[in-house]
Amino acid sequence: MAQTLKHPFGEQAAGFGLDTLEVRTLSEALDRAAGTFGTKPALTTILPNGAQTTITYAELKAHAEAFAVYLREKLGLAAGETVAIMSPNCIGFCVASLGIAKAGCVGTNVNPLYTPAELEHQLTHSKAKAIVIIDVFGDKLDEVIAQTQVRHVVTLSVADFFPTLKKTLLKFVLKRVRKVIPAMTTAATPMAEALAAGRAQMASSDIAAYTRDTTGDTPALLQYTSGTTGRSKGAVLSHQAILANAEQGRLMTVGTLRDGEEVALVALPLYHITAFSLIFVSGMSVGAHGILVPSPRPPSNLKAAFEAYRITWFTGINTLFAALMAEPWFDRALFADIRFCGSGGAAQQTGVAQKWQEMTGVEILQGYGMTEVSGILTFNPPGANRLGKVGVPAPGSDIRIVDDAGKDVAAGEPGEVIGRSPGMMDSYLDNPEATAEVMQDGWYHSGDIGVMDADGYLEIVDRKKDMILVSGFNVSPNEIEDAISTVAGVVQVGVIGIEDAKTAEAPAAFVVRADESVTEEQILEACRARLTNYKVPKVIRFVDEVPVTLSGKVLRRQLRDEYVA
């Protein structure tokens, strides 16, 4: 039996499933949002210097349809063909993504920080025929495009959608003054020209026909995993899977978020499934105004957004929360209007969450999910938050904790977390072996070790592969990181297992501190107060940075390599 709470998110969440979705495709979702919230601001791109530009929901739909016409009529793409987007957060990303959906094509989001080799793998594996790429990284495409099926290139700029004079000035500064836009040899069409070409042909185009054969089951997105355990795999996510997860997000915040009133600061990258499903798509359903920050690094890039807008909705990751609290401009008043503050993508350390609530008055609600379920699987209910836990199953989802034989363990006992959700992927693209490995009898096997208490709250102990074996005892790096995070002045921490002559392995902690007043003894005291002796790190090393993925997960393999080196 799956261990779940009964309607933990209220009666509106009861009975949620695919059959209760009001819209089945992203195109329909955009149509409904534009019809309901047409004149309301939909998206704002804001730069670190405060320069910003905004479009409404009606304009978002018009731009998306123009781009759809460009893809189908000008480029000659067919329904079902793949179009890649390699861009940070900006209006152009959202227009391109919804335009791809309106064209009946399939999107694939590419991390803009990918190396050329990683870019080539995703473009080749996804069989992308076109790419929308930010101009800052256009030179990466030059290196690999000949080895891919990509034949059409559209370039984006963070200055797109600004008024003409402002756009011209911003592009000049980026290219000539800051010199961050490299020369690009591949032939490409700027987004503004692509949209103009699409608009010119809209009157003679049957836009509705592009998605006439699109159903809820149709693939909408090939979302690639982070690849920290090997080459990245493309999860095939259908329209209804993404919309289901977005609706799960909405249902979990009923009574907290208000239709047409939310201002969401989008600092997490939209090319990651968490921000894509749970902020962008879910935000459309409640008419949220998305404030798009191209990069949250350094965290001072968020200062202009917090000062210009009364942010009500903020989702981050542990490292971002910690970094923001260390900023000299950090002020409790900037967070006074926040009604919802979520955390996902990596473990939310208790110490950081406690400090955040003390400094802002806002609690961080942690969730747990993965690309393979289109976003979220569990979440802490507003008003019933439990620090250190990742919450209870999202509406329509089920969780089980099983042993190595696949049998359910008792409440309070550790085991592998498996789940099922209306947001489940169809498969890994062209990888039946990997699909069969994680999808068994309708359940997704996460590879994460978790414990579920009697109330249905889940705690993630760790990844199987990251467990540290100390004298035969399994030790969780996350548990040690959580203890160290409670020390005042600790900004970031990563823990790995290292070889030890006596115990086979021993924990080693790599700590980023705000200043040198944080000592090794303080860290050891915190660990001794919270952990049994064999879990206390044998090695503590102060470092300038702990390597993490863009979703905030500690890159333990890289930490091990650096330690050995």
mmCIF file of C-alpha atoms in Angstrom, residues 98-341:
data_model
loop_
_atom_site.group_PDB
_atom_site.id
_atom_site.type_symbol
_atom_site.label_atom_id
_atom_site.label_comp_id
_atom_site.label_asym_id
_atom_site.label_seq_id
_atom_site.Cartn_x
_atom_site.Cartn_y
_atom_site.Cartn_z
ATOM 1 C CA LEU A 98 5.067 28.505 -26.624
ATOM 2 C CA GLY A 99 5.618 29.157 -30.332
ATOM 3 C CA ILE A 100 7.064 25.672 -30.684
ATOM 4 C CA ALA A 101 3.981 24.271 -28.963
ATOM 5 C CA LYS A 102 1.673 26.355 -31.189
ATOM 6 C CA ALA A 103 3.505 25.002 -34.242
ATOM 7 C CA GLY A 104 2.821 21.424 -33.190
ATOM 8 C CA CYS A 105 6.545 20.828 -32.805
ATOM 9 C CA VAL A 106 8.473 19.367 -29.876
ATOM 10 C CA GLY A 107 10.780 21.486 -27.727
ATOM 11 C CA THR A 108 14.021 20.531 -26.044
ATOM 12 C CA ASN A 109 15.557 22.872 -23.478
ATOM 13 C CA VAL A 110 19.351 23.099 -23.559
ATOM 14 C CA ASN A 111 21.464 24.354 -20.678
ATOM 15 C CA PRO A 112 23.170 27.484 -22.100
ATOM 16 C CA LEU A 113 26.312 26.714 -20.100
ATOM 17 C CA TYR A 114 26.776 23.381 -21.849
ATOM 18 C CA THR A 115 30.106 22.729 -23.474
ATOM 19 C CA PRO A 116 30.058 22.283 -27.274
ATOM 20 C CA ALA A 117 30.317 18.502 -26.777
ATOM 21 C CA GLU A 118 27.287 18.451 -24.464
ATOM 22 C CA LEU A 119 25.356 20.667 -26.872
ATOM 23 C CA GLU A 120 26.209 18.365 -29.758
ATOM 24 C CA HIS A 121 25.000 15.314 -27.831
ATOM 25 C CA GLN A 122 21.605 16.830 -27.051
ATOM 26 C CA LEU A 123 21.053 18.244 -30.537
ATOM 27 C CA THR A 124 22.049 14.971 -32.149
ATOM 28 C CA HIS A 125 20.151 12.720 -29.770
ATOM 29 C CA SER A 126 16.962 14.816 -29.939
ATOM 30 C CA LYS A 127 17.230 15.053 -33.744
ATOM 31 C CA ALA A 128 16.646 18.800 -33.507
ATOM 32 C CA LYS A 129 16.014 20.456 -36.872
ATOM 33 C CA ALA A 130 16.214 24.029 -35.580
ATOM 34 C CA ILE A 131 17.588 25.873 -32.588
ATOM 35 C CA VAL A 132 16.791 29.146 -30.846
ATOM 36 C CA ILE A 133 20.031 30.225 -29.173
ATOM 37 C CA ILE A 134 21.112 33.182 -27.058
ATOM 38 C CA ASP A 135 23.686 35.287 -28.928
ATOM 39 C CA VAL A 136 26.133 35.133 -25.996
ATOM 40 C CA PHE A 137 26.811 31.465 -26.723
ATOM 41 C CA GLY A 138 26.443 31.396 -30.489
ATOM 42 C CA ASP A 139 30.091 30.440 -30.983
ATOM 43 C CA LYS A 140 29.444 27.089 -29.264
ATOM 44 C CA LEU A 141 26.998 26.202 -32.018
ATOM 45 C CA ASP A 142 29.599 27.037 -34.659
ATOM 46 C CA GLU A 143 31.759 24.184 -33.377
ATOM 47 C CA VAL A 144 29.130 21.441 -33.604
ATOM 48 C CA ILE A 145 26.313 22.329 -35.996
ATOM 49 C CA ALA A 146 27.885 20.439 -38.899
ATOM 50 C CA GLN A 147 27.614 17.203 -36.898
ATOM 51 C CA THR A 148 23.901 17.685 -36.180
ATOM 52 C CA GLN A 149 20.635 17.747 -38.119
ATOM 53 C CA VAL A 150 20.099 21.433 -37.262
ATOM 54 C CA ARG A 151 19.514 23.468 -40.413
ATOM 55 C CA HIS A 152 17.813 26.589 -39.053
ATOM 56 C CA VAL A 153 19.103 28.955 -36.380
ATOM 57 C CA VAL A 154 17.301 31.811 -34.623
ATOM 58 C CA THR A 155 19.262 34.052 -32.270
ATOM 59 C CA LEU A 156 17.907 35.593 -29.089
ATOM 60 C CA SER A 157 19.141 38.531 -27.060
ATOM 61 C CA VAL A 158 18.261 39.555 -23.529
ATOM 62 C CA ALA A 159 17.586 42.947 -25.136
ATOM 63 C CA ASP A 160 14.786 41.541 -27.318
ATOM 64 C CA PHE A 161 11.325 43.064 -26.753
ATOM 65 C CA PHE A 162 12.816 46.306 -25.409
ATOM 66 C CA PRO A 163 11.823 49.505 -27.276
ATOM 67 C CA THR A 164 13.961 50.005 -30.391
ATOM 68 C CA LEU A 165 16.317 52.688 -29.055
ATOM 69 C CA LYS A 166 16.828 50.921 -25.747
ATOM 70 C CA LYS A 167 17.370 47.607 -27.520
ATOM 71 C CA THR A 168 19.973 49.144 -29.837
ATOM 72 C CA LEU A 169 21.835 50.695 -26.912
ATOM 73 C CA LEU A 170 21.775 47.497 -24.856
ATOM 74 C CA LYS A 171 23.060 45.402 -27.750
ATOM 75 C CA PHE A 172 25.840 47.916 -28.410
ATOM 76 C CA VAL A 173 26.935 47.797 -24.779
ATOM 77 C CA LEU A 174 26.847 43.985 -24.683
ATOM 78 C CA LYS A 175 28.736 43.580 -27.950
ATOM 79 C CA ARG A 176 31.126 46.543 -28.103
ATOM 80 C CA VAL A 177 31.636 47.612 -24.490
ATOM 81 C CA ARG A 178 31.302 44.478 -22.394
ATOM 82 C CA LYS A 179 32.297 42.268 -25.339
ATOM 83 C CA VAL A 180 30.174 39.309 -24.186
ATOM 84 C CA ILE A 181 28.658 38.580 -27.603
ATOM 85 C CA PRO A 182 31.134 36.586 -29.697
ATOM 86 C CA ALA A 183 31.333 36.537 -33.461
ATOM 87 C CA MET A 184 29.105 33.796 -34.876
ATOM 88 C CA THR A 185 29.860 32.249 -38.259
ATOM 89 C CA THR A 186 26.700 30.140 -38.531
ATOM 90 C CA ALA A 187 23.948 31.815 -40.563
ATOM 91 C CA ALA A 188 21.140 32.868 -38.244
ATOM 92 C CA THR A 189 17.951 34.934 -38.128
ATOM 93 C CA PRO A 190 17.404 37.310 -35.189
ATOM 94 C CA MET A 191 14.205 36.661 -33.248
ATOM 95 C CA ALA A 192 12.794 40.084 -34.191
ATOM 96 C CA GLU A 193 13.108 39.228 -37.894
ATOM 97 C CA ALA A 194 11.605 35.772 -37.368
ATOM 98 C CA LEU A 195 8.580 37.264 -35.626
ATOM 99 C CA ALA A 196 8.162 39.921 -38.312
ATOM 100 C CA ALA A 197 8.247 37.238 -41.018
ATOM 101 C CA GLY A 198 5.662 35.198 -39.118
ATOM 102 C CA ARG A 199 3.365 38.173 -38.602
ATOM 103 C CA ALA A 200 3.533 39.038 -42.305
ATOM 104 C CA GLN A 201 2.142 35.619 -43.194
ATOM 105 C CA MET A 202 -0.341 35.108 -40.362
ATOM 106 C CA ALA A 203 -3.348 36.291 -42.349
ATOM 107 C CA SER A 204 -2.877 33.520 -44.910
ATOM 108 C CA SER A 205 -1.972 30.803 -42.378
ATOM 109 C CA ASP A 206 -4.236 28.356 -40.555
ATOM 110 C CA ILE A 207 -2.553 28.388 -37.147
ATOM 111 C CA ALA A 208 -5.167 26.096 -35.592
ATOM 112 C CA ALA A 209 -4.296 23.429 -38.161
ATOM 113 C CA TYR A 210 -0.751 23.170 -36.795
ATOM 114 C CA THR A 211 -2.048 21.519 -33.602
ATOM 115 C CA ARG A 212 -5.139 19.802 -34.975
ATOM 116 C CA ASP A 213 -3.579 16.399 -34.352
ATOM 117 C CA THR A 214 -1.951 17.382 -31.056
ATOM 118 C CA THR A 215 -3.471 15.602 -28.055
ATOM 119 C CA GLY A 216 -2.615 15.410 -24.404
ATOM 120 C CA ASP A 217 -0.502 12.330 -25.108
ATOM 121 C CA THR A 218 1.577 14.078 -27.779
ATOM 122 C CA PRO A 219 5.205 14.749 -26.774
ATOM 123 C CA ALA A 220 5.697 18.404 -25.893
ATOM 124 C CA LEU A 221 9.205 18.410 -24.485
ATOM 125 C CA LEU A 222 12.359 16.315 -24.601
ATOM 126 C CA GLN A 223 13.780 17.312 -21.238
ATOM 127 C CA TYR A 224 17.310 16.080 -20.630
ATOM 128 C CA THR A 225 18.548 14.896 -17.264
ATOM 129 C CA SER A 226 21.560 16.585 -15.708
ATOM 130 C CA GLY A 227 23.909 13.812 -16.755
ATOM 131 C CA THR A 228 25.783 13.674 -13.422
ATOM 132 C CA THR A 229 25.587 9.874 -13.534
ATOM 133 C CA GLY A 230 26.505 9.466 -17.204
ATOM 134 C CA ARG A 231 25.438 10.899 -20.548
ATOM 135 C CA SER A 232 22.237 12.864 -20.274
ATOM 136 C CA LYS A 233 19.009 11.110 -21.221
ATOM 137 C CA GLY A 234 16.002 12.737 -22.851
ATOM 138 C CA ALA A 235 12.789 12.293 -20.883
ATOM 139 C CA VAL A 236 9.796 12.383 -23.236
ATOM 140 C CA LEU A 237 7.206 14.591 -21.528
ATOM 141 C CA SER A 238 3.732 14.877 -23.000
ATOM 142 C CA HIS A 239 1.594 18.010 -23.021
ATOM 143 C CA GLN A 240 -0.738 16.604 -20.379
ATOM 144 C CA ALA A 241 2.149 15.442 -18.181
ATOM 145 C CA ILE A 242 3.552 18.980 -18.011
ATOM 146 C CA LEU A 243 0.096 20.509 -17.518
ATOM 147 C CA ALA A 244 -0.711 17.934 -14.841
ATOM 148 C CA ASN A 245 2.390 18.828 -12.860
ATOM 149 C CA ALA A 246 1.655 22.529 -13.295
ATOM 150 C CA GLU A 247 -1.869 21.906 -11.985
ATOM 151 C CA GLN A 248 -0.451 19.934 -9.071
ATOM 152 C CA GLY A 249 1.606 23.003 -8.255
ATOM 153 C CA ARG A 250 -1.492 25.198 -8.369
ATOM 154 C CA LEU A 251 -3.546 22.833 -6.224
ATOM 155 C CA MET A 252 -0.840 22.725 -3.590
ATOM 156 C CA THR A 253 -1.002 26.517 -3.201
ATOM 157 C CA VAL A 254 -4.777 27.018 -3.215
ATOM 158 C CA GLY A 255 -5.509 29.592 -0.532
ATOM 159 C CA THR A 256 -1.953 30.922 -0.743
ATOM 160 C CA LEU A 257 -1.617 32.193 -4.311
ATOM 161 C CA ARG A 258 -4.317 34.428 -5.810
ATOM 162 C CA ASP A 259 -5.430 34.494 -9.431
ATOM 163 C CA GLY A 260 -4.261 37.575 -11.286
ATOM 164 C CA GLU A 261 -2.374 38.999 -8.290
ATOM 165 C CA GLU A 262 0.906 37.077 -8.160
ATOM 166 C CA VAL A 263 4.303 38.549 -9.014
ATOM 167 C CA ALA A 264 6.716 35.647 -9.387
ATOM 168 C CA LEU A 265 10.454 36.226 -9.389
ATOM 169 C CA VAL A 266 11.845 33.628 -11.797
ATOM 170 C CA ALA A 267 15.442 33.168 -10.723
ATOM 171 C CA LEU A 268 15.642 29.415 -11.323
ATOM 172 C CA PRO A 269 16.472 28.604 -14.960
ATOM 173 C CA LEU A 270 13.490 27.983 -17.218
ATOM 174 C CA TYR A 271 15.424 25.325 -19.104
ATOM 175 C CA HIS A 272 15.180 23.264 -15.885
ATOM 176 C CA ILE A 273 11.919 21.375 -15.401
ATOM 177 C CA THR A 274 11.165 22.896 -11.968
ATOM 178 C CA ALA A 275 10.946 26.468 -13.237
ATOM 179 C CA PHE A 276 9.418 25.449 -16.567
ATOM 180 C CA SER A 277 6.488 23.451 -15.157
ATOM 181 C CA LEU A 278 5.967 24.897 -11.708
ATOM 182 C CA ILE A 279 6.556 28.602 -12.331
ATOM 183 C CA PHE A 280 6.164 29.319 -16.056
ATOM 184 C CA VAL A 281 3.353 26.921 -17.013
ATOM 185 C CA SER A 282 1.675 26.893 -13.605
ATOM 186 C CA GLY A 283 1.998 30.685 -13.479
ATOM 187 C CA MET A 284 -0.017 31.017 -16.687
ATOM 188 C CA SER A 285 -2.925 29.208 -15.042
ATOM 189 C CA VAL A 286 -3.173 31.855 -12.301
ATOM 190 C CA GLY A 287 -2.218 34.853 -14.425
ATOM 191 C CA ALA A 288 1.050 35.429 -12.604
ATOM 192 C CA HIS A 289 3.422 38.195 -13.679
ATOM 193 C CA GLY A 290 6.773 36.471 -14.195
ATOM 194 C CA ILE A 291 9.834 38.622 -13.477
ATOM 195 C CA LEU A 292 12.582 36.966 -15.490
ATOM 196 C CA VAL A 293 16.165 37.296 -14.273
ATOM 197 C CA PRO A 294 18.615 35.981 -16.909
ATOM 198 C CA SER A 295 21.062 34.770 -14.262
ATOM 199 C CA PRO A 296 20.980 34.696 -10.439
ATOM 200 C CA ARG A 297 24.767 34.578 -10.345
ATOM 201 C CA PRO A 298 26.039 36.668 -8.694
ATOM 202 C CA PRO A 299 23.021 37.032 -6.381
ATOM 203 C CA SER A 300 23.321 40.808 -6.668
ATOM 204 C CA ASN A 301 21.662 40.307 -10.088
ATOM 205 C CA LEU A 302 18.375 39.891 -8.178
ATOM 206 C CA LYS A 303 18.634 43.213 -6.374
ATOM 207 C CA ALA A 304 16.974 45.269 -9.132
ATOM 208 C CA ALA A 305 14.018 42.872 -9.345
ATOM 209 C CA PHE A 306 13.383 42.878 -5.594
ATOM 210 C CA GLU A 307 13.588 46.668 -5.504
ATOM 211 C CA ALA A 308 11.396 47.277 -8.568
ATOM 212 C CA TYR A 309 8.574 44.812 -7.767
ATOM 213 C CA ARG A 310 6.607 43.646 -4.773
ATOM 214 C CA ILE A 311 7.464 39.992 -5.176
ATOM 215 C CA THR A 312 4.791 37.609 -3.852
ATOM 216 C CA TRP A 313 6.118 34.286 -5.185
ATOM 217 C CA PHE A 314 9.734 33.207 -4.938
ATOM 218 C CA THR A 315 11.173 29.768 -5.608
ATOM 219 C CA GLY A 316 14.848 29.097 -5.097
ATOM 220 C CA ILE A 317 17.418 26.518 -4.112
ATOM 221 C CA ASN A 318 19.411 26.104 -0.943
ATOM 222 C CA THR A 319 22.564 27.732 -2.309
ATOM 223 C CA LEU A 320 20.625 30.762 -3.579
ATOM 224 C CA PHE A 321 18.880 31.340 -0.247
ATOM 225 C CA ALA A 322 22.225 31.104 1.567
ATOM 226 C CA ALA A 323 23.946 33.447 -0.874
ATOM 227 C CA LEU A 324 21.156 36.054 -0.735
ATOM 228 C CA MET A 325 21.375 36.275 3.061
ATOM 229 C CA ALA A 326 25.072 37.098 2.751
ATOM 230 C CA GLU A 327 24.428 40.026 0.367
ATOM 231 C CA PRO A 328 25.033 43.544 1.788
ATOM 232 C CA TRP A 329 21.765 44.809 0.230
ATOM 233 C CA PHE A 330 19.677 42.025 1.768
ATOM 234 C CA ASP A 331 16.762 43.687 3.584
ATOM 235 C CA ARG A 332 13.751 42.068 5.237
ATOM 236 C CA ALA A 333 11.491 44.753 3.736
ATOM 237 C CA LEU A 334 12.148 43.416 0.227
ATOM 238 C CA PHE A 335 10.421 40.153 1.186
ATOM 239 C CA ALA A 336 7.443 41.638 3.005
ATOM 240 C CA ASP A 337 4.918 40.730 0.283
ATOM 241 C CA ILE A 338 5.985 37.124 -0.307
ATOM 242 C CA ARG A 339 3.093 34.712 0.183
ATOM 243 C CA PHE A 340 4.861 31.640 -1.158
ATOM 244 C CA CYS A 341 8.512 30.625 -0.950
#
